[in-house]
Coordinates of C-alpha atoms and ligand atoms in Angstrom, one line a residue:
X1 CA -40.1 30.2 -22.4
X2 CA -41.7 30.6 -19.0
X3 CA -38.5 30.1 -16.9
X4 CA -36.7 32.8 -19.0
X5 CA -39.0 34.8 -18.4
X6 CA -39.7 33.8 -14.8
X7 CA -35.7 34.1 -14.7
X8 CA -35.3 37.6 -16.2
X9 CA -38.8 38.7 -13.6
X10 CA -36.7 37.7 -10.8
X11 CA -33.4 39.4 -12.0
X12 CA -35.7 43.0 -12.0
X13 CA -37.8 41.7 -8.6
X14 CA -33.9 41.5 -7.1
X15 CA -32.5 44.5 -8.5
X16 CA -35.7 46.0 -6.7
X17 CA -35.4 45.1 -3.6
X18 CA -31.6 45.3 -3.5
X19 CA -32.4 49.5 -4.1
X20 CA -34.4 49.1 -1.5
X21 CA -32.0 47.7 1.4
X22 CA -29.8 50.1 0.3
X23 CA -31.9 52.9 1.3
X24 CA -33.1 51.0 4.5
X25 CA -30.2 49.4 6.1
X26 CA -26.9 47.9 4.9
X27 CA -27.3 44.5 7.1
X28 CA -31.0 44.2 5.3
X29 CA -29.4 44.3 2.1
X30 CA -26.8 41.6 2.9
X31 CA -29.6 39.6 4.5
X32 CA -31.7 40.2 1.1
X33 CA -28.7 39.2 -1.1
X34 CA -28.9 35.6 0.2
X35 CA -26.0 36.4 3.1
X36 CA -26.7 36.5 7.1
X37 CA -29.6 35.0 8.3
X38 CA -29.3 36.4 11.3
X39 CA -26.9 38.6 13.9
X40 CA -24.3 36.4 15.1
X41 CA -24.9 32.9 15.8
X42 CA -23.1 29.8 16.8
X43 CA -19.5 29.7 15.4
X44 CA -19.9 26.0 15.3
X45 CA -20.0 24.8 11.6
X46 CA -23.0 22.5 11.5
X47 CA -24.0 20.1 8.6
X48 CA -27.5 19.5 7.6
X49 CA -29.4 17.6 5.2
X50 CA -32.5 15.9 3.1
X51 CA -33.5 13.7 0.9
X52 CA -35.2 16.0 -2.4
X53 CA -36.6 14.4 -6.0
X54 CA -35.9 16.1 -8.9
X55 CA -39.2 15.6 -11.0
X56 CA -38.2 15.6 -14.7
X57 CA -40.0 17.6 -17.2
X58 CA -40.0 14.9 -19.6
X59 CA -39.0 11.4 -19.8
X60 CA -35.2 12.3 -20.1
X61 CA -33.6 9.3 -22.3
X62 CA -30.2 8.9 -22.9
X63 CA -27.8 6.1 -24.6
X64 CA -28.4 4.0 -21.6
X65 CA -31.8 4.6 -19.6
X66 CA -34.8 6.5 -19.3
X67 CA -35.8 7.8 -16.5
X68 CA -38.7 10.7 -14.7
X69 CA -36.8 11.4 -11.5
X70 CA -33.5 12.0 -10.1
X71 CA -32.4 11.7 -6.8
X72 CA -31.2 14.7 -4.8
X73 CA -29.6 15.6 -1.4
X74 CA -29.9 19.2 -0.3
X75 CA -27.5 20.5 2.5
X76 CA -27.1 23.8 4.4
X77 CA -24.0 24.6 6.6
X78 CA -24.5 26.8 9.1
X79 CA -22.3 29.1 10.4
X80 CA -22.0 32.6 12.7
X81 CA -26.0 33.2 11.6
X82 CA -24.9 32.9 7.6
X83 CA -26.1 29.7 5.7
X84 CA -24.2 27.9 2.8
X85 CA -26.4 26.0 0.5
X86 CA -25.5 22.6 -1.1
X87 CA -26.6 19.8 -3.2
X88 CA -25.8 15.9 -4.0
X89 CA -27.3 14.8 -7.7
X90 CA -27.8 11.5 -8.6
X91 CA -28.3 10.2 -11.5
X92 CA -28.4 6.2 -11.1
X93 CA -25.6 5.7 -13.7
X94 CA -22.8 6.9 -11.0
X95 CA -23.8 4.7 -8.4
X96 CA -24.6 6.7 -5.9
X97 CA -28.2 7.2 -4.1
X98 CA -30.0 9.2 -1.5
X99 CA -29.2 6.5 1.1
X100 CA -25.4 6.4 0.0
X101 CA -25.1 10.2 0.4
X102 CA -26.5 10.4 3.4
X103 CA -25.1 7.6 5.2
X104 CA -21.8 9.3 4.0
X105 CA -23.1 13.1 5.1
X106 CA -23.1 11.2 8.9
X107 CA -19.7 10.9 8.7
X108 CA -18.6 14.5 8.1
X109 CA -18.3 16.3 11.5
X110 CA -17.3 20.0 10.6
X111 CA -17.6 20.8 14.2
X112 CA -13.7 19.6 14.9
X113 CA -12.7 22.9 12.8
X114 CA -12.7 26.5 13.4
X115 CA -13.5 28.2 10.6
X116 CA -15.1 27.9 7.2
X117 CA -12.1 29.6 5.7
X118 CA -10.2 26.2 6.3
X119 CA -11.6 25.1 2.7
X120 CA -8.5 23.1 2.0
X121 CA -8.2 21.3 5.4
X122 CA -12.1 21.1 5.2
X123 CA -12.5 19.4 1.9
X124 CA -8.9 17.1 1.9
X125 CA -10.7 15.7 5.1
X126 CA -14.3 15.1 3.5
X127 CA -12.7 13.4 0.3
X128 CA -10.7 11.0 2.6
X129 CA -14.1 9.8 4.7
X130 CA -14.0 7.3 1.9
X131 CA -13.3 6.7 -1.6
X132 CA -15.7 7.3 -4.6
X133 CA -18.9 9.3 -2.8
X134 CA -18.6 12.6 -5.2
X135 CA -22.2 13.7 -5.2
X136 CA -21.7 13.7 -1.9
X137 CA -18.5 15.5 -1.2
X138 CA -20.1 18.6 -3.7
X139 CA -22.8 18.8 -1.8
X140 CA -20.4 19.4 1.6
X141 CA -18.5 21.3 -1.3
X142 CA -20.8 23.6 -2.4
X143 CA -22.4 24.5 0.8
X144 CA -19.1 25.6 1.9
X145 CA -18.3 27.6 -1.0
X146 CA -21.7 29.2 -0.5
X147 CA -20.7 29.8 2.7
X148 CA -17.6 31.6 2.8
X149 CA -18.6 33.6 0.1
X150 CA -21.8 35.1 1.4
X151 CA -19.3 36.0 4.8
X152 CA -17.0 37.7 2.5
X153 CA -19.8 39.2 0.5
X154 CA -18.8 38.4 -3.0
X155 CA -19.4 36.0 -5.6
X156 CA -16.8 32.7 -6.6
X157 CA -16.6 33.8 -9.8
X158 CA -14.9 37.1 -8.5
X159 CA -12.9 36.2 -5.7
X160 CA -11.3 33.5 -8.1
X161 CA -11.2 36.7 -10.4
X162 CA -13.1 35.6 -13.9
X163 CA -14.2 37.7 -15.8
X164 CA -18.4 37.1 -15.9
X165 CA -18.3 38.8 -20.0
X166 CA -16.5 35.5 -21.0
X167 CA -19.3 33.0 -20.1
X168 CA -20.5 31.1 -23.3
X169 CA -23.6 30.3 -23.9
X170 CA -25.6 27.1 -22.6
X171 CA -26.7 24.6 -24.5
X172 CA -30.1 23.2 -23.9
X173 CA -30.7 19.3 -24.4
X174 CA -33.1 17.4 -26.6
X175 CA -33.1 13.8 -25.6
X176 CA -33.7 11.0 -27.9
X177 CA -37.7 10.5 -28.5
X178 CA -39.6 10.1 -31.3
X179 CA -39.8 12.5 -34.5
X180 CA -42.9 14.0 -33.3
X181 CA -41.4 14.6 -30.1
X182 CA -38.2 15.7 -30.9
X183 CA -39.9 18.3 -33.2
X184 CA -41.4 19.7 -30.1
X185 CA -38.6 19.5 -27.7
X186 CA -36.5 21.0 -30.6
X187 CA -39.3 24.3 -30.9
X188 CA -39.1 24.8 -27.3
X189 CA -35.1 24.7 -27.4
X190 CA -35.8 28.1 -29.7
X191 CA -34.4 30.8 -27.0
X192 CA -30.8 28.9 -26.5
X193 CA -27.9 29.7 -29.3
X194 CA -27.2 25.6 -29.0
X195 CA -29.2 22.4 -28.8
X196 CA -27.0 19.5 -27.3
X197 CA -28.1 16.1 -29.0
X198 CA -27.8 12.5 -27.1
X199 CA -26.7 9.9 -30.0
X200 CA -25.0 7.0 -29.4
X201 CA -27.5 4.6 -30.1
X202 CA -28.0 3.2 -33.8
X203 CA -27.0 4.8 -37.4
X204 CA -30.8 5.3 -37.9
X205 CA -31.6 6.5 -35.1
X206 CA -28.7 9.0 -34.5
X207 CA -29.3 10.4 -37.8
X208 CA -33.3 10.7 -37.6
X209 CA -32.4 12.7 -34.2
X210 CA -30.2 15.4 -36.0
X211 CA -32.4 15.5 -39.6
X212 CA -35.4 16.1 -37.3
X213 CA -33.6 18.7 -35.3
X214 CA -32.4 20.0 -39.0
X215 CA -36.1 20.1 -40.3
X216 CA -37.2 22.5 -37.4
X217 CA -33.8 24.8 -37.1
X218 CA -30.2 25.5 -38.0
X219 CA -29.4 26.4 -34.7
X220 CA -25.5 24.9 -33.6
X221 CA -25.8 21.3 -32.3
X222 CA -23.4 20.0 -29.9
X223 CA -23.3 16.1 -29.8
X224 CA -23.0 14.0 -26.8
X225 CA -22.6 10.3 -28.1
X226 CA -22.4 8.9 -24.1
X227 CA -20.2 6.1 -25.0
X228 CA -22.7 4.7 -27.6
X229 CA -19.9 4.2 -31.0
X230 CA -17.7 1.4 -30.2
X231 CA -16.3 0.9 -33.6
X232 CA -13.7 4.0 -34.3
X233 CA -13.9 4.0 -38.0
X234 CA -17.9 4.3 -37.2
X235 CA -17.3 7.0 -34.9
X236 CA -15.0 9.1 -37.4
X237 CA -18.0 8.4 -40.2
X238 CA -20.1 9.7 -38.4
X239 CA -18.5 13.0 -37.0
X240 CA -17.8 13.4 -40.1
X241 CA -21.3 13.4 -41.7
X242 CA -22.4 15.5 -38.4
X243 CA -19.5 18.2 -39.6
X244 CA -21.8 18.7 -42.5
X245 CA -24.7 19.3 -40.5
X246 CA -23.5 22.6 -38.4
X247 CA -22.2 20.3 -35.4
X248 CA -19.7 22.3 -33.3
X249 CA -18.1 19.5 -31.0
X250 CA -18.2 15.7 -30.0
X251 CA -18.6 14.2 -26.7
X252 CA -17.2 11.1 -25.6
X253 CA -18.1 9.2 -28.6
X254 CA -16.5 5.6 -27.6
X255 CA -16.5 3.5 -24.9
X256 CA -14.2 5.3 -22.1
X257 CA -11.6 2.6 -21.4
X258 CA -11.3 2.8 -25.8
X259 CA -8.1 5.3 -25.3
X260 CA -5.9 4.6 -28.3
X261 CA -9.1 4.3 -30.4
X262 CA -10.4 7.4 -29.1
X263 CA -7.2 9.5 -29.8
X264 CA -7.3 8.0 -33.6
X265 CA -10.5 9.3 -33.4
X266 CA -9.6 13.0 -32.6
X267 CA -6.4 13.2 -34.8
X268 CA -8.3 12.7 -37.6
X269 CA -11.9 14.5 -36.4
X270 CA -12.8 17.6 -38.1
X271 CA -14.7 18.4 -34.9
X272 CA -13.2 19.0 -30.8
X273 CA -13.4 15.8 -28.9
X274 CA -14.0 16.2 -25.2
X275 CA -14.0 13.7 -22.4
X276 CA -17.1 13.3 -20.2
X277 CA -17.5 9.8 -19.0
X278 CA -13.6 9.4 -19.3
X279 CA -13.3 12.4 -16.9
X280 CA -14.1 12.1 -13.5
X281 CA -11.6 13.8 -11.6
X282 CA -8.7 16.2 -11.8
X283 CA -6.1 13.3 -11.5
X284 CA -7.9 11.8 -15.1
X285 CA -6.4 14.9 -16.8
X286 CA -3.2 14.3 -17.8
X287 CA -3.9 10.4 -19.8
X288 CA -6.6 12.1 -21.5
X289 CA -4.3 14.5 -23.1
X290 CA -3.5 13.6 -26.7
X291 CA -6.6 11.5 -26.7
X292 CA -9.1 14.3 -25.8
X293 CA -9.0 17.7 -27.2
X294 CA -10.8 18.9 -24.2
X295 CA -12.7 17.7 -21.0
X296 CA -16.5 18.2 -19.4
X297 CA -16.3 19.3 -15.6
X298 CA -19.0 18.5 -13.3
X299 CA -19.2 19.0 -10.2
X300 CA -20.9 15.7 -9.3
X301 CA -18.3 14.0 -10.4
X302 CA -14.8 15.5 -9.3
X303 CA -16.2 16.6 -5.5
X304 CA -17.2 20.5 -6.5
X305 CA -16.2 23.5 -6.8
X306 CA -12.2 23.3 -5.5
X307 CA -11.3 20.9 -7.7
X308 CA -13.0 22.1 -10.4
X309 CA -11.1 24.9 -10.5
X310 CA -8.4 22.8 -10.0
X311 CA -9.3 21.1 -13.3
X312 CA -9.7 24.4 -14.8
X313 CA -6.0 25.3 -13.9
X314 CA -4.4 21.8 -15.1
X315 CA -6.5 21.4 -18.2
X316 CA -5.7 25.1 -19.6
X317 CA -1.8 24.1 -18.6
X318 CA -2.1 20.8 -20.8
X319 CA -3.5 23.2 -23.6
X320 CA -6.8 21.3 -23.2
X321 CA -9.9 23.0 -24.3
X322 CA -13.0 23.0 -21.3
X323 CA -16.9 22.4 -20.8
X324 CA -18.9 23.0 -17.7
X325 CA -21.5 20.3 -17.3
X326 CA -24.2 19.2 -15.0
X327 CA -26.1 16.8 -14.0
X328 CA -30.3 16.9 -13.4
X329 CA -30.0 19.6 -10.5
X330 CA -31.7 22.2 -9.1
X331 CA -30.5 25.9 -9.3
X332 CA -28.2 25.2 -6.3
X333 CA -25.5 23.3 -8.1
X334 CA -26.1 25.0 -11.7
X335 CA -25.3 28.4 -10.3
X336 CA -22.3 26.6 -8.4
X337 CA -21.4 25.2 -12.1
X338 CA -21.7 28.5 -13.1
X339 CA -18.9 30.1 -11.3
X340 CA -16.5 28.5 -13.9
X341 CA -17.9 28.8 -16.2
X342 CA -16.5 32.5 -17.6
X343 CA -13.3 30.1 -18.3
X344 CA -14.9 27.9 -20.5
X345 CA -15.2 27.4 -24.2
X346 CA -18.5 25.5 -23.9
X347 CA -21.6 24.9 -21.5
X348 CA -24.1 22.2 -20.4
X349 CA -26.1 23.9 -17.7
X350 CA -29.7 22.9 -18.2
X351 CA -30.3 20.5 -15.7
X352 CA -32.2 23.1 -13.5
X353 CA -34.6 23.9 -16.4
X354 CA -35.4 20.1 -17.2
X355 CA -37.3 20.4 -13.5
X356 CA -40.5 21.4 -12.8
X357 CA -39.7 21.6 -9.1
X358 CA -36.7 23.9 -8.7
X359 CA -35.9 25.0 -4.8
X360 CA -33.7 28.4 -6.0
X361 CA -33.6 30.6 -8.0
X362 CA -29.7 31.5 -9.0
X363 CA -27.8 31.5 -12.6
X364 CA -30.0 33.5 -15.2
X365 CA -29.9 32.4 -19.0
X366 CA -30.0 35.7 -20.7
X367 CA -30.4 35.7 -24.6
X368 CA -29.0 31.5 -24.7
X369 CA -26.3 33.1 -22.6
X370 CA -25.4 31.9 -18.6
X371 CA -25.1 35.5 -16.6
X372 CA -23.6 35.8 -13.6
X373 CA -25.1 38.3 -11.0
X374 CA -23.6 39.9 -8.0
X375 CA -25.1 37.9 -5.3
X376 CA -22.5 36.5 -3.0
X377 CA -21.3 33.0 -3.1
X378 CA -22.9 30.6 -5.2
X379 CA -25.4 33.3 -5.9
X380 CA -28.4 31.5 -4.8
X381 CA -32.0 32.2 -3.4
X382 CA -33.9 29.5 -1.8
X383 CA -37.5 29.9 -3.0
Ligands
MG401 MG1 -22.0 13.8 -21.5

């Protein structure tokens, strides 16, 4: 896999030049590690941004659509010379676009506060600018959290005090194609421990995508059914013929308004049931429980990286198991995923590696496995 490899190259190239800051000059090495741009600088926060498309790898085809593009916004906040990077994802199912996010970025002035450390006055003001809008909140989001953790030196994952050996590993997703196809997708899935399947559509179909998978490789498949079973004794049939077939969890296999049907679903599932669709933001949570076994947190949709962790907090209270997901993003918001993802049971963070025009270079997928580094914040490079 040439990003694996591209990945682990840069891990060594950084390692590298961090020894040699050290020896040269302890501002150099914070300026190397992603931090200060430059001495001093205006202690204005200021908000910038741009339109970016994502080109896909392959035709990416899910329940719904297919599509060869998503829709990005990349944002920077600047700050006392440091810069926060940031990102908006969209992919057209949500709602939102590149003219939606930005026409909402105009809105956010972050000059009326004094300091990046306001996070909770800074982001309760952002998610009242309007209703709905997430891509566009995480992007103000994560360029804050990028922010305030390149001035304090450190990254999320340690200030909110993780511990970076519990990260699971990623799955990688196959998209529904033909056998042929599939095949090849499936072979070039080899390096990650899990292959995440889209079903949803019809019986045949469905179960062509996972015998194909099966001919190439017994590697664990996790299932993401998008919505696509709306009959619950269909559902259950089928997560239970899956169970055969070295499955290790179901996402949101019924429509998401399909509560009571859904939770008849899980008591009597052989497999975890998590919410993705049904789970937008942390004030979801507490329906879900008894329905759900667990949830999918993205940052696109619940406003970043606060209430993430947010999530993380209620869900593990409700005894609710947890997935970090993504959507098609660059390495910006996939190593901002990442943060949380050391208190996870499960994780979707492939969207940066179904691009073939990737801005940074951040997260690392060592051995199928999401590894967190030392760089400070969101732990980001812009290429
Ligand atoms: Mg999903």
């Amino acid at each position: 896999m040439k990003e694996v490899t591209n990945r682990r190259d840069f891990l060594k190239t950084a390692g590298l030049l961090t020894a040699a800051a050290t020896i040269l000059n302890p501002f150099d090495l914070f300026a190397q590690k992603g931090g200060r741009a430059m001495k001093g600088g205006s202690k204005t926060m200021v908000l910038s941004f741009r339109p970016y498309d994502a080109q896909m790898r392959h035709v990416f085809t899910i329940a719904n659509s297919s599509r060869t593009t998503t829709q990005l916004v990349l944002t920077e906040i600047t700050w006392d010379g440091y810069v926060g990077y940031g990102e908006a994802a969209m992919p057209p199912y949500l709602g939102e676009t590149q003219a939606s996010v930005i026409d909402f970025l105009k809105k956010v002035d972050l000059s009326r506060f004094s300091s990046p450390f306001e996070i909770q006055d800074i982001l309760t003001y952002v998610d009242a600018i309007a209703i709905n809008n997430t891509a566009a909140k995480a992007a103000v989001d994560i360029a804050l959290h990028d922010l305030v953790g390149k001035i304090l030196g450190q990254p999320w994952w340690k200030i909110w005090g993780f511990n970076p050996a519990n990260t699971p590993n990623t799955s990688f997703t196959v998209g529904l194609d033909t056998e042929a196809v599939v095949k090849e997708k499936t072979r070039e899935a080899s390096p990650y421990k899990v292959i995440k399947v889209k079903l949803g559509r019809d019986e045949a179909t469905d179960k062509m995508m996972v015998n194909t998978i099966r001919s190439v490789t017994d590697t664990i498949i996790c299932v993401d059914a998008n919505q696509g079973w709306k009959d619950k004794h269909y559902a259950l049939d089928m997560i239970n013929w899956l169970n055969e077939r070295n499955v290790n969890m179901i996402e949101q296999p019924m429509p998401k308004l399909l509560l009571d049907e859904t939770a008849w679903v899980t008591e009597n599932s052989p497999l975890p049931i998590i919410a993705d669709e049904a789970c937008q933001r942390l004030t979801d949570i507490p329906k879900l429980k008894g329905a759900y076994n667990g949830i999918n947190i993205k940052l696109m949709k619940c406003t970043g990286m606060r209430e993430a962790r947010e999530m993380v907090t209620l869900a593990k209270a409700l005894h609710m198991k947890l997935m970090i997901g993504c959507m098609t993003e660059t390495s910006c918001a996939i190593s901002a995923a990442a943060q949380i993802a050391p208190e996870t049971e499960w994780a979707d963070l492939d969207g940066n590696l179904l691009i073939s025009n990737d801005v940074f270079k951040g997260m690392l997928i060592v051995d199928g496995k999401i590894t967190l580094s030392d760089l400070p914040g969101i732990g980001v490079v812009k290429l």
